[in-house]
Amino acid sequence: MIAPPRSPTPRHKHMIRLPGGTFLMGAEDAEGYRADGEGPIRTVELHPFQIEATTVTNAQFAAFAKATGYTTEAERFGFSFVFEGFLTEENARASEIVHAAPWWRATPGAFWKRPEGPDSSITSRQNHPVVHVSWHDARAYCDWSGTRLPTEAEWEYAARGGLEQRRFPWGDELTPGGRHMCNVWQGDFPHVNTGEDGHLGTAPVKSYRPNGYGLYNTVGNVWEWCADWFSPTFHRTAPRDNPTGPPDGSARVMRGGSHMCHASYCNRYRVAARSSNTPDSSAGNIGFRVAAGGPPENKHPTTHHKPQHANPSSHHRGSCTW
């Protein structure tokens, strides 16, 4: 059972307080993915809650690991998924190609502190989002920090920044006036990234302008875990007062897209876009942000499934997550 959240620790005492209320969740435009369950557009009611302005950083996760001795699932499994363009020749030779998405490699020794495998480091990336964290790892951090993961509805409400039914947190244009507003792929995916937005991999957590609520990088940069189990249909008939998702499932919701998203492959860096992954999965473009207050997470017991992490091909879900 999931316990109600405690008061946030000093590391998260300056979270943004949002009033809740009603908002229009989802999208039905032509750029969306109907099979993902982005629609229908529906009115959702939320209680007040708090949410962090940024995703959890490498420095914050390092403090957690040092204080608790926590070992992530990537460390226990012995590998995590890394984009091939970030690997040294030696690490690439030691990695297994994910055939369903060959730009991904299952890289031995890759984890949050060694994001591109052995000999890589986060020394110069202390204010970048922590990556290679599974849903279970994110929950462990929340338990330590007195926070919780946001529900999917809370995440979308916060990511919209007060704008109703806009495609992005700032409006409908990806690059208004030619200005880059988020960290996504530019060029020819997956072969050429021009880095016109200033970043080839992750960007510091306070890059670009915050949205109307003061949240940074809610789209692009890294996928963000949410509390909910994933279903493309459950929300069609589910309660819309502080929804917490299905009672069980095999994959958890991720929102926001990442620095690897591109319109030629997928455009799930829109605020209404959805994706999912098994809760033991990790990769170099998956992180999380924390929330507090409001209703507790879904109190249904966790459904246990046979771990899938050790089979890289099982993680390709036909979306830009991979």
PDB file of C-alpha atoms in Angstrom:
ATOM      1  CA  MET A   1       0.000   0.000   0.000  1.00  0.00           C
ATOM      2  CA  ILE A   2       1.171   3.518  -0.748  1.00  0.00           C
ATOM      3  CA  ALA A   3       1.348   5.758   2.311  1.00  0.00           C
ATOM      4  CA  PRO A   4       0.154   9.381   2.142  1.00  0.00           C
ATOM      5  CA  PRO A   5       3.013  11.803   1.448  1.00  0.00           C
ATOM      6  CA  ARG A   6       4.863  13.402   4.335  1.00  0.00           C
ATOM      7  CA  SER A   7       5.780  17.076   4.421  1.00  0.00           C
ATOM      8  CA  PRO A   8       8.508  17.825   1.879  1.00  0.00           C
ATOM      9  CA  THR A   9      12.068  17.960   3.167  1.00  0.00           C
ATOM     10  CA  PRO A  10      14.089  21.186   2.970  1.00  0.00           C
ATOM     11  CA  ARG A  11      15.305  20.066  -0.461  1.00  0.00           C
ATOM     12  CA  HIS A  12      11.779  20.547  -1.775  1.00  0.00           C
ATOM     13  CA  LYS A  13      10.390  23.182   0.594  1.00  0.00           C
ATOM     14  CA  HIS A  14      10.034  25.764  -2.192  1.00  0.00           C
ATOM     15  CA  MET A  15       7.684  23.764  -4.386  1.00  0.00           C
ATOM     16  CA  ILE A  16       5.117  25.638  -6.453  1.00  0.00           C
ATOM     17  CA  ARG A  17       1.664  25.678  -4.875  1.00  0.00           C
ATOM     18  CA  LEU A  18      -1.114  25.289  -7.422  1.00  0.00           C
ATOM     19  CA  PRO A  19      -4.769  25.985  -6.620  1.00  0.00           C
ATOM     20  CA  GLY A  20      -6.270  23.124  -8.593  1.00  0.00           C
ATOM     21  CA  GLY A  21      -9.803  23.515  -9.886  1.00  0.00           C
ATOM     22  CA  THR A  22     -11.095  22.450 -13.277  1.00  0.00           C
ATOM     23  CA  PHE A  23      -9.179  22.256 -16.545  1.00  0.00           C
ATOM     24  CA  LEU A  24      -9.589  20.634 -19.945  1.00  0.00           C
ATOM     25  CA  MET A  25      -7.369  17.563 -20.151  1.00  0.00           C
ATOM     26  CA  GLY A  26      -6.352  15.724 -23.319  1.00  0.00           C
ATOM     27  CA  ALA A  27      -6.373  16.576 -26.998  1.00  0.00           C
ATOM     28  CA  GLU A  28      -8.146  15.505 -30.165  1.00  0.00           C
ATOM     29  CA  ASP A  29      -6.202  17.358 -32.866  1.00  0.00           C
ATOM     30  CA  ALA A  30      -4.708  15.759 -35.940  1.00  0.00           C
ATOM     31  CA  GLU A  31      -1.178  15.800 -34.508  1.00  0.00           C
ATOM     32  CA  GLY A  32      -2.150  13.554 -31.618  1.00  0.00           C
ATOM     33  CA  TYR A  33      -2.019   9.799 -31.245  1.00  0.00           C
ATOM     34  CA  ARG A  34      -5.505   8.356 -30.861  1.00  0.00           C
ATOM     35  CA  ALA A  35      -4.159   4.920 -29.904  1.00  0.00           C
ATOM     36  CA  ASP A  36      -2.361   6.455 -26.905  1.00  0.00           C
ATOM     37  CA  GLY A  37      -5.633   7.642 -25.416  1.00  0.00           C
ATOM     38  CA  GLU A  38      -4.916  11.372 -25.640  1.00  0.00           C
ATOM     39  CA  GLY A  39      -8.624  12.022 -26.055  1.00  0.00           C
ATOM     40  CA  PRO A  40     -11.359  12.668 -25.470  1.00  0.00           C
ATOM     41  CA  ILE A  41     -10.939  16.203 -24.174  1.00  0.00           C
ATOM     42  CA  ARG A  42     -12.599  16.138 -20.762  1.00  0.00           C
ATOM     43  CA  THR A  43     -13.120  18.416 -17.784  1.00  0.00           C
ATOM     44  CA  VAL A  44     -11.059  17.286 -14.794  1.00  0.00           C
ATOM     45  CA  GLU A  45     -11.273  18.603 -11.235  1.00  0.00           C
ATOM     46  CA  LEU A  46      -8.140  18.743  -9.063  1.00  0.00           C
ATOM     47  CA  HIS A  47      -7.544  19.584  -5.417  1.00  0.00           C
ATOM     48  CA  PRO A  48      -4.742  22.048  -4.575  1.00  0.00           C
ATOM     49  CA  PHE A  49      -1.277  20.481  -4.633  1.00  0.00           C
ATOM     50  CA  GLN A  50       2.405  21.341  -4.823  1.00  0.00           C
ATOM     51  CA  ILE A  51       4.865  20.470  -7.572  1.00  0.00           C
ATOM     52  CA  GLU A  52       8.562  21.062  -8.088  1.00  0.00           C
ATOM     53  CA  ALA A  53       9.605  23.679 -10.636  1.00  0.00           C
ATOM     54  CA  THR A  54      12.195  21.324 -12.131  1.00  0.00           C
ATOM     55  CA  THR A  55      12.892  17.660 -12.555  1.00  0.00           C
ATOM     56  CA  VAL A  56      15.099  16.054  -9.901  1.00  0.00           C
ATOM     57  CA  THR A  57      18.740  16.817 -10.638  1.00  0.00           C
ATOM     58  CA  ASN A  58      21.843  14.673 -10.507  1.00  0.00           C
ATOM     59  CA  ALA A  59      22.956  16.595  -7.406  1.00  0.00           C
ATOM     60  CA  GLN A  60      19.665  15.925  -5.614  1.00  0.00           C
ATOM     61  CA  PHE A  61      19.662  12.237  -6.511  1.00  0.00           C
ATOM     62  CA  ALA A  62      23.297  11.958  -5.416  1.00  0.00           C
ATOM     63  CA  ALA A  63      22.329  13.330  -1.996  1.00  0.00           C
ATOM     64  CA  PHE A  64      19.607  10.668  -1.754  1.00  0.00           C
ATOM     65  CA  ALA A  65      21.958   7.853  -2.797  1.00  0.00           C
ATOM     66  CA  LYS A  66      24.620   9.011  -0.347  1.00  0.00           C
ATOM     67  CA  ALA A  67      22.174   9.308   2.549  1.00  0.00           C
ATOM     68  CA  THR A  68      20.489   5.952   1.994  1.00  0.00           C
ATOM     69  CA  GLY A  69      22.964   3.775   0.103  1.00  0.00           C
ATOM     70  CA  TYR A  70      20.197   3.158  -2.426  1.00  0.00           C
ATOM     71  CA  THR A  71      21.098   1.096  -5.492  1.00  0.00           C
ATOM     72  CA  THR A  72      19.055   1.765  -8.625  1.00  0.00           C
ATOM     73  CA  GLU A  73      17.548  -0.979 -10.728  1.00  0.00           C
ATOM     74  CA  ALA A  74      19.946  -0.179 -13.582  1.00  0.00           C
ATOM     75  CA  GLU A  75      22.819  -0.880 -11.206  1.00  0.00           C
ATOM     76  CA  ARG A  76      21.241  -4.122 -10.037  1.00  0.00           C
ATOM     77  CA  PHE A  77      20.450  -5.297 -13.563  1.00  0.00           C
ATOM     78  CA  GLY A  78      23.945  -4.280 -14.716  1.00  0.00           C
ATOM     79  CA  PHE A  79      22.889  -2.185 -17.724  1.00  0.00           C
ATOM     80  CA  SER A  80      20.605   0.538 -18.980  1.00  0.00           C
ATOM     81  CA  PHE A  81      19.619   1.953 -22.369  1.00  0.00           C
ATOM     82  CA  VAL A  82      21.827   4.605 -24.001  1.00  0.00           C
ATOM     83  CA  PHE A  83      21.438   6.397 -27.328  1.00  0.00           C
ATOM     84  CA  GLU A  84      24.108   5.023 -29.668  1.00  0.00           C
ATOM     85  CA  GLY A  85      25.371   8.471 -30.661  1.00  0.00           C
ATOM     86  CA  PHE A  86      26.539   9.139 -27.089  1.00  0.00           C
ATOM     87  CA  LEU A  87      28.652   5.986 -26.742  1.00  0.00           C
ATOM     88  CA  THR A  88      32.396   5.655 -27.100  1.00  0.00           C
ATOM     89  CA  GLU A  89      33.533   3.010 -29.557  1.00  0.00           C
ATOM     90  CA  GLU A  90      34.508   0.738 -26.690  1.00  0.00           C
ATOM     91  CA  ASN A  91      31.159   1.063 -24.925  1.00  0.00           C
ATOM     92  CA  ALA A  92      29.298   0.624 -28.210  1.00  0.00           C
ATOM     93  CA  ARG A  93      31.119  -2.667 -28.883  1.00  0.00           C
ATOM     94  CA  ALA A  94      30.157  -3.924 -25.438  1.00  0.00           C
ATOM     95  CA  SER A  95      26.487  -2.964 -25.882  1.00  0.00           C
ATOM     96  CA  GLU A  96      23.575  -4.927 -27.274  1.00  0.00           C
ATOM     97  CA  ILE A  97      21.563  -3.362 -30.094  1.00  0.00           C
ATOM     98  CA  VAL A  98      17.830  -3.021 -29.478  1.00  0.00           C
ATOM     99  CA  HIS A  99      16.605  -4.353 -32.828  1.00  0.00           C
ATOM    100  CA  ALA A 100      13.156  -2.792 -32.600  1.00  0.00           C
ATOM    101  CA  ALA A 101      14.835   0.619 -32.143  1.00  0.00           C
ATOM    102  CA  PRO A 102      18.474   0.245 -33.273  1.00  0.00           C
ATOM    103  CA  TRP A 103      19.526   3.701 -32.100  1.00  0.00           C
ATOM    104  CA  TRP A 104      19.231   2.356 -28.554  1.00  0.00           C
ATOM    105  CA  ARG A 105      21.896   0.157 -26.966  1.00  0.00           C
ATOM    106  CA  ALA A 106      21.647  -1.906 -23.802  1.00  0.00           C
ATOM    107  CA  THR A 107      24.916  -0.687 -22.313  1.00  0.00           C
ATOM    108  CA  PRO A 108      26.664  -2.578 -19.491  1.00  0.00           C
ATOM    109  CA  GLY A 109      27.613  -0.313 -16.620  1.00  0.00           C
ATOM    110  CA  ALA A 110      25.286   2.541 -17.583  1.00  0.00           C
ATOM    111  CA  PHE A 111      23.366   4.043 -14.657  1.00  0.00           C
ATOM    112  CA  TRP A 112      22.558   7.485 -13.260  1.00  0.00           C
ATOM    113  CA  LYS A 113      26.142   8.286 -12.264  1.00  0.00           C
ATOM    114  CA  ARG A 114      27.615   6.837 -15.490  1.00  0.00           C
ATOM    115  CA  PRO A 115      24.970   7.902 -18.019  1.00  0.00           C
ATOM    116  CA  GLU A 116      26.914   6.781 -21.114  1.00  0.00           C
ATOM    117  CA  GLY A 117      28.453   3.729 -19.503  1.00  0.00           C
ATOM    118  CA  PRO A 118      31.925   3.169 -18.013  1.00  0.00           C
ATOM    119  CA  ASP A 119      34.266   6.184 -18.111  1.00  0.00           C
ATOM    120  CA  SER A 120      31.362   8.634 -18.436  1.00  0.00           C
ATOM    121  CA  SER A 121      30.517  11.029 -15.609  1.00  0.00           C
ATOM    122  CA  ILE A 122      27.991  13.554 -14.306  1.00  0.00           C
ATOM    123  CA  THR A 123      30.681  15.801 -12.830  1.00  0.00           C
ATOM    124  CA  SER A 124      29.802  18.654 -15.199  1.00  0.00           C
ATOM    125  CA  ARG A 125      26.063  17.850 -15.139  1.00  0.00           C
ATOM    126  CA  GLN A 126      25.095  18.380 -11.513  1.00  0.00           C
ATOM    127  CA  ASN A 127      22.184  20.638 -12.521  1.00  0.00           C
ATOM    128  CA  HIS A 128      20.986  18.331 -15.313  1.00  0.00           C
ATOM    129  CA  PRO A 129      18.051  15.978 -14.749  1.00  0.00           C
ATOM    130  CA  VAL A 130      18.954  12.622 -13.279  1.00  0.00           C
ATOM    131  CA  VAL A 131      18.356   9.860 -15.840  1.00  0.00           C
ATOM    132  CA  HIS A 132      18.504   6.059 -15.882  1.00  0.00           C
ATOM    133  CA  VAL A 133      15.977   6.003 -13.029  1.00  0.00           C
ATOM    134  CA  SER A 134      13.109   3.535 -13.091  1.00  0.00           C
ATOM    135  CA  TRP A 135       9.642   4.237 -11.688  1.00  0.00           C
ATOM    136  CA  HIS A 136      10.607   2.210  -8.636  1.00  0.00           C
ATOM    137  CA  ASP A 137      13.769   4.315  -8.214  1.00  0.00           C
ATOM    138  CA  ALA A 138      11.730   7.516  -8.463  1.00  0.00           C
ATOM    139  CA  ARG A 139       9.310   6.231  -5.816  1.00  0.00           C
ATOM    140  CA  ALA A 140      12.217   5.419  -3.498  1.00  0.00           C
ATOM    141  CA  TYR A 141      13.478   8.997  -3.833  1.00  0.00           C
ATOM    142  CA  CYS A 142       9.987  10.277  -3.059  1.00  0.00           C
ATOM    143  CA  ASP A 143       9.753   8.123   0.074  1.00  0.00           C
ATOM    144  CA  TRP A 144      13.058   9.584   1.279  1.00  0.00           C
ATOM    145  CA  SER A 145      12.246  13.198   0.415  1.00  0.00           C
ATOM    146  CA  GLY A 146       8.705  13.267   1.775  1.00  0.00           C
ATOM    147  CA  THR A 147       7.216  13.818  -1.660  1.00  0.00           C
ATOM    148  CA  ARG A 148       5.352  11.751  -4.237  1.00  0.00           C
ATOM    149  CA  LEU A 149       5.065  11.439  -7.984  1.00  0.00           C
ATOM    150  CA  PRO A 150       2.394  13.639  -9.573  1.00  0.00           C
ATOM    151  CA  THR A 151      -0.689  11.981 -10.933  1.00  0.00           C
ATOM    152  CA  GLU A 152      -1.011  12.196 -14.695  1.00  0.00           C
ATOM    153  CA  ALA A 153      -3.800  14.761 -14.379  1.00  0.00           C
ATOM    154  CA  GLU A 154      -1.754  16.898 -11.995  1.00  0.00           C
ATOM    155  CA  TRP A 155       1.217  16.701 -14.334  1.00  0.00           C
ATOM    156  CA  GLU A 156      -0.765  17.908 -17.355  1.00  0.00           C
ATOM    157  CA  TYR A 157      -2.491  20.669 -15.395  1.00  0.00           C
ATOM    158  CA  ALA A 158       0.882  21.930 -14.135  1.00  0.00           C
ATOM    159  CA  ALA A 159       2.620  21.512 -17.500  1.00  0.00           C
ATOM    160  CA  ARG A 160       0.008  23.630 -19.277  1.00  0.00           C
ATOM    161  CA  GLY A 161       0.902  26.578 -17.067  1.00  0.00           C
ATOM    162  CA  GLY A 162      -2.602  27.992 -17.129  1.00  0.00           C
ATOM    163  CA  LEU A 163      -3.023  27.958 -20.913  1.00  0.00           C
ATOM    164  CA  GLU A 164      -6.163  26.143 -22.012  1.00  0.00           C
ATOM    165  CA  GLN A 165      -5.888  23.561 -24.798  1.00  0.00           C
ATOM    166  CA  ARG A 166      -2.617  24.850 -26.225  1.00  0.00           C
ATOM    167  CA  ARG A 167      -0.234  22.413 -27.847  1.00  0.00           C
ATOM    168  CA  PHE A 168       2.791  23.500 -25.794  1.00  0.00           C
ATOM    169  CA  PRO A 169       3.248  25.236 -22.437  1.00  0.00           C
ATOM    170  CA  TRP A 170       3.805  28.545 -24.281  1.00  0.00           C
ATOM    171  CA  GLY A 171       1.277  28.277 -27.136  1.00  0.00           C
ATOM    172  CA  ASP A 172       0.723  26.373 -30.373  1.00  0.00           C
ATOM    173  CA  GLU A 173       3.969  27.034 -32.281  1.00  0.00           C
ATOM    174  CA  LEU A 174       7.028  24.902 -31.521  1.00  0.00           C
ATOM    175  CA  THR A 175       9.486  27.722 -32.247  1.00  0.00           C
ATOM    176  CA  PRO A 176       7.600  31.030 -32.134  1.00  0.00           C
ATOM    177  CA  GLY A 177       9.513  33.670 -34.050  1.00  0.00           C
ATOM    178  CA  GLY A 178      12.294  31.130 -34.582  1.00  0.00           C
ATOM    179  CA  ARG A 179      13.008  30.915 -30.836  1.00  0.00           C
ATOM    180  CA  HIS A 180      13.666  27.497 -29.323  1.00  0.00           C
ATOM    181  CA  MET A 181      11.483  26.948 -26.276  1.00  0.00           C
ATOM    182  CA  CYS A 182      12.412  23.366 -25.360  1.00  0.00           C
ATOM    183  CA  ASN A 183      15.088  20.716 -25.833  1.00  0.00           C
ATOM    184  CA  VAL A 184      14.078  18.329 -28.629  1.00  0.00           C
ATOM    185  CA  TRP A 185      15.847  16.851 -31.646  1.00  0.00           C
ATOM    186  CA  GLN A 186      16.653  19.034 -34.641  1.00  0.00           C
ATOM    187  CA  GLY A 187      17.822  17.578 -37.920  1.00  0.00           C
ATOM    188  CA  ASP A 188      17.362  14.066 -39.292  1.00  0.00           C
ATOM    189  CA  PHE A 189      16.388  11.578 -36.565  1.00  0.00           C
ATOM    190  CA  PRO A 190      18.223   9.410 -35.565  1.00  0.00           C
ATOM    191  CA  HIS A 191      21.279  10.201 -37.682  1.00  0.00           C
ATOM    192  CA  VAL A 192      21.893  13.960 -37.447  1.00  0.00           C
ATOM    193  CA  ASN A 193      21.110  16.274 -34.559  1.00  0.00           C
ATOM    194  CA  THR A 194      22.154  19.811 -35.381  1.00  0.00           C
ATOM    195  CA  GLY A 195      21.750  20.947 -31.788  1.00  0.00           C
ATOM    196  CA  GLU A 196      20.217  24.234 -32.877  1.00  0.00           C
ATOM    197  CA  ASP A 197      18.474  24.559 -29.502  1.00  0.00           C
ATOM    198  CA  GLY A 198      21.873  24.479 -27.805  1.00  0.00           C
ATOM    199  CA  HIS A 199      21.808  20.893 -26.573  1.00  0.00           C
ATOM    200  CA  LEU A 200      22.509  17.446 -28.012  1.00  0.00           C
ATOM    201  CA  GLY A 201      21.678  15.502 -24.863  1.00  0.00           C
ATOM    202  CA  THR A 202      20.018  16.677 -21.667  1.00  0.00           C
ATOM    203  CA  ALA A 203      19.897  20.367 -20.790  1.00  0.00           C
ATOM    204  CA  PRO A 204      20.180  21.938 -17.318  1.00  0.00           C
ATOM    205  CA  VAL A 205      16.845  21.780 -15.523  1.00  0.00           C
ATOM    206  CA  LYS A 206      16.254  25.534 -15.682  1.00  0.00           C
ATOM    207  CA  SER A 207      16.935  25.918 -19.381  1.00  0.00           C
ATOM    208  CA  TYR A 208      14.481  27.968 -21.436  1.00  0.00           C
ATOM    209  CA  ARG A 209      11.681  30.093 -20.066  1.00  0.00           C
ATOM    210  CA  PRO A 210       9.369  28.641 -17.380  1.00  0.00           C
ATOM    211  CA  ASN A 211       5.675  28.237 -18.127  1.00  0.00           C
ATOM    212  CA  GLY A 212       2.946  30.392 -16.645  1.00  0.00           C
ATOM    213  CA  TYR A 213       3.072  28.507 -13.342  1.00  0.00           C
ATOM    214  CA  GLY A 214       6.860  28.681 -13.059  1.00  0.00           C
ATOM    215  CA  LEU A 215       7.670  25.122 -14.151  1.00  0.00           C
ATOM    216  CA  TYR A 216      10.716  24.510 -16.328  1.00  0.00           C
ATOM    217  CA  ASN A 217      11.151  22.025 -19.182  1.00  0.00           C
ATOM    218  CA  THR A 218       7.811  20.265 -18.869  1.00  0.00           C
ATOM    219  CA  VAL A 219       8.159  19.222 -22.506  1.00  0.00           C
ATOM    220  CA  GLY A 220      11.347  17.936 -24.092  1.00  0.00           C
ATOM    221  CA  ASN A 221      14.580  17.216 -22.199  1.00  0.00           C
ATOM    222  CA  VAL A 222      13.510  14.024 -20.346  1.00  0.00           C
ATOM    223  CA  TRP A 223      10.421  11.895 -20.009  1.00  0.00           C
ATOM    224  CA  GLU A 224       8.855  12.260 -16.563  1.00  0.00           C
ATOM    225  CA  TRP A 225       7.356   9.383 -14.595  1.00  0.00           C
ATOM    226  CA  CYS A 226       3.833   9.851 -13.220  1.00  0.00           C
ATOM    227  CA  ALA A 227       2.122   7.907 -10.448  1.00  0.00           C
ATOM    228  CA  ASP A 228      -0.574   6.279 -12.618  1.00  0.00           C
ATOM    229  CA  TRP A 229      -0.752   2.917 -14.265  1.00  0.00           C
ATOM    230  CA  PHE A 230      -1.144   3.383 -18.020  1.00  0.00           C
ATOM    231  CA  SER A 231      -4.278   2.588 -19.998  1.00  0.00           C
ATOM    232  CA  PRO A 232      -5.379   4.054 -23.351  1.00  0.00           C
ATOM    233  CA  THR A 233      -9.071   3.683 -22.444  1.00  0.00           C
ATOM    234  CA  PHE A 234      -9.620   3.678 -18.661  1.00  0.00           C
ATOM    235  CA  HIS A 235     -10.037   7.463 -18.444  1.00  0.00           C
ATOM    236  CA  ARG A 236     -12.976   7.461 -20.862  1.00  0.00           C
ATOM    237  CA  THR A 237     -15.350   6.260 -18.144  1.00  0.00           C
ATOM    238  CA  ALA A 238     -13.281   6.818 -14.976  1.00  0.00           C
ATOM    239  CA  PRO A 239     -14.089   9.445 -12.321  1.00  0.00           C
ATOM    240  CA  ARG A 240     -12.794  12.889 -13.219  1.00  0.00           C
ATOM    241  CA  ASP A 241     -12.501  14.277  -9.705  1.00  0.00           C
ATOM    242  CA  ASN A 242      -8.806  13.971  -8.808  1.00  0.00           C
ATOM    243  CA  PRO A 243      -8.263  10.937 -11.090  1.00  0.00           C
ATOM    244  CA  THR A 244      -5.459   8.567 -10.121  1.00  0.00           C
ATOM    245  CA  GLY A 245      -5.564   6.180 -13.080  1.00  0.00           C
ATOM    246  CA  PRO A 246      -6.406   2.482 -13.329  1.00  0.00           C
ATOM    247  CA  PRO A 247      -6.219   0.270 -10.228  1.00  0.00           C
ATOM    248  CA  ASP A 248      -3.500  -1.895 -11.788  1.00  0.00           C
ATOM    249  CA  GLY A 249      -1.559  -2.520 -14.961  1.00  0.00           C
ATOM    250  CA  SER A 250       1.791  -3.507 -16.433  1.00  0.00           C
ATOM    251  CA  ALA A 251       3.232  -0.083 -17.362  1.00  0.00           C
ATOM    252  CA  ARG A 252       3.388   3.345 -15.748  1.00  0.00           C
ATOM    253  CA  VAL A 253       2.607   6.673 -17.395  1.00  0.00           C
ATOM    254  CA  MET A 254       5.392   8.926 -18.662  1.00  0.00           C
ATOM    255  CA  ARG A 255       4.788  12.463 -19.894  1.00  0.00           C
ATOM    256  CA  GLY A 256       6.577  15.326 -21.626  1.00  0.00           C
ATOM    257  CA  GLY A 257       8.740  13.724 -24.300  1.00  0.00           C
ATOM    258  CA  SER A 258      12.511  14.064 -24.343  1.00  0.00           C
ATOM    259  CA  HIS A 259      15.517  15.517 -26.134  1.00  0.00           C
ATOM    260  CA  MET A 260      15.213  12.618 -28.598  1.00  0.00           C
ATOM    261  CA  CYS A 261      11.710  13.479 -29.831  1.00  0.00           C
ATOM    262  CA  HIS A 262      11.364  14.764 -33.392  1.00  0.00           C
ATOM    263  CA  ALA A 263       8.330  15.433 -35.568  1.00  0.00           C
ATOM    264  CA  SER A 264       9.547  12.985 -38.229  1.00  0.00           C
ATOM    265  CA  TYR A 265       9.456  10.145 -35.699  1.00  0.00           C
ATOM    266  CA  CYS A 266       6.959  11.289 -33.089  1.00  0.00           C
ATOM    267  CA  ASN A 267       5.816  14.550 -31.556  1.00  0.00           C
ATOM    268  CA  ARG A 268       5.061  13.413 -28.048  1.00  0.00           C
ATOM    269  CA  TYR A 269       6.619  16.572 -26.655  1.00  0.00           C
ATOM    270  CA  ARG A 270       3.126  18.136 -26.621  1.00  0.00           C
ATOM    271  CA  VAL A 271       1.489  18.649 -23.213  1.00  0.00           C
ATOM    272  CA  ALA A 272      -1.371  16.239 -24.003  1.00  0.00           C
ATOM    273  CA  ALA A 273       0.869  13.457 -25.327  1.00  0.00           C
ATOM    274  CA  ARG A 274       1.257  10.235 -23.356  1.00  0.00           C
ATOM    275  CA  SER A 275       3.597   7.280 -23.239  1.00  0.00           C
ATOM    276  CA  SER A 276       4.403   4.449 -20.851  1.00  0.00           C
ATOM    277  CA  ASN A 277       7.028   1.979 -19.793  1.00  0.00           C
ATOM    278  CA  THR A 278       7.387  -0.936 -17.424  1.00  0.00           C
ATOM    279  CA  PRO A 279       8.161   0.345 -13.911  1.00  0.00           C
ATOM    280  CA  ASP A 280      11.578  -1.335 -13.825  1.00  0.00           C
ATOM    281  CA  SER A 281      12.738   0.310 -17.067  1.00  0.00           C
ATOM    282  CA  SER A 282      15.423   2.976 -17.296  1.00  0.00           C
ATOM    283  CA  ALA A 283      17.110   4.911 -20.075  1.00  0.00           C
ATOM    284  CA  GLY A 284      19.200   7.988 -20.730  1.00  0.00           C
ATOM    285  CA  ASN A 285      16.124  10.117 -21.435  1.00  0.00           C
ATOM    286  CA  ILE A 286      13.879   9.213 -18.474  1.00  0.00           C
ATOM    287  CA  GLY A 287      13.710  11.261 -15.268  1.00  0.00           C
ATOM    288  CA  PHE A 288      11.017  12.565 -12.901  1.00  0.00           C
ATOM    289  CA  ARG A 289       9.706  15.554 -10.947  1.00  0.00           C
ATOM    290  CA  VAL A 290       8.104  15.417  -7.520  1.00  0.00           C
ATOM    291  CA  ALA A 291       4.818  16.642  -6.074  1.00  0.00           C
ATOM    292  CA  ALA A 292       3.246  16.898  -2.617  1.00  0.00           C
ATOM    293  CA  GLY A 293      -0.064  17.618  -0.929  1.00  0.00           C
ATOM    294  CA  GLY A 294      -3.409  16.958  -2.567  1.00  0.00           C
ATOM    295  CA  PRO A 295      -4.790  13.415  -2.682  1.00  0.00           C
ATOM    296  CA  PRO A 296      -2.456  10.466  -2.080  1.00  0.00           C
ATOM    297  CA  GLU A 297      -1.491   8.299  -4.996  1.00  0.00           C
ATOM    298  CA  ASN A 298      -3.695   5.398  -6.091  1.00  0.00           C
ATOM    299  CA  LYS A 299      -4.014   3.238  -2.971  1.00  0.00           C
ATOM    300  CA  HIS A 300      -4.619  -0.014  -4.798  1.00  0.00           C
ATOM    301  CA  PRO A 301      -1.944  -2.626  -4.122  1.00  0.00           C
ATOM    302  CA  THR A 302       0.859  -2.726  -6.651  1.00  0.00           C
ATOM    303  CA  THR A 303       0.389  -5.483  -9.213  1.00  0.00           C
ATOM    304  CA  HIS A 304       3.576  -7.494  -9.504  1.00  0.00           C
ATOM    305  CA  HIS A 305       4.768  -8.629 -12.908  1.00  0.00           C
ATOM    306  CA  LYS A 306       7.759 -10.632 -13.995  1.00  0.00           C
ATOM    307  CA  PRO A 307      10.630  -8.160 -14.556  1.00  0.00           C
ATOM    308  CA  GLN A 308      11.192  -7.305 -18.210  1.00  0.00           C
ATOM    309  CA  HIS A 309      14.297  -5.145 -17.889  1.00  0.00           C
ATOM    310  CA  ALA A 310      16.757  -7.861 -18.834  1.00  0.00           C
ATOM    311  CA  ASN A 311      15.250  -8.175 -22.320  1.00  0.00           C
ATOM    312  CA  PRO A 312      16.012  -4.943 -24.197  1.00  0.00           C
ATOM    313  CA  SER A 313      13.733  -5.719 -27.141  1.00  0.00           C
ATOM    314  CA  SER A 314      10.741  -5.971 -24.816  1.00  0.00           C
ATOM    315  CA  HIS A 315      11.029  -2.274 -24.026  1.00  0.00           C
ATOM    316  CA  HIS A 316      10.236  -0.914 -27.464  1.00  0.00           C
ATOM    317  CA  ARG A 317       6.608   0.245 -27.372  1.00  0.00           C
ATOM    318  CA  GLY A 318       6.449   1.875 -30.782  1.00  0.00           C
ATOM    319  CA  SER A 319       6.818   5.416 -29.434  1.00  0.00           C
ATOM    320  CA  CYS A 320       9.519   8.025 -29.135  1.00  0.00           C
ATOM    321  CA  THR A 321      10.294   6.769 -25.663  1.00  0.00           C
ATOM    322  CA  TRP A 322      12.656   4.455 -27.467  1.00  0.00           C
TER     323      TRP A 322
END
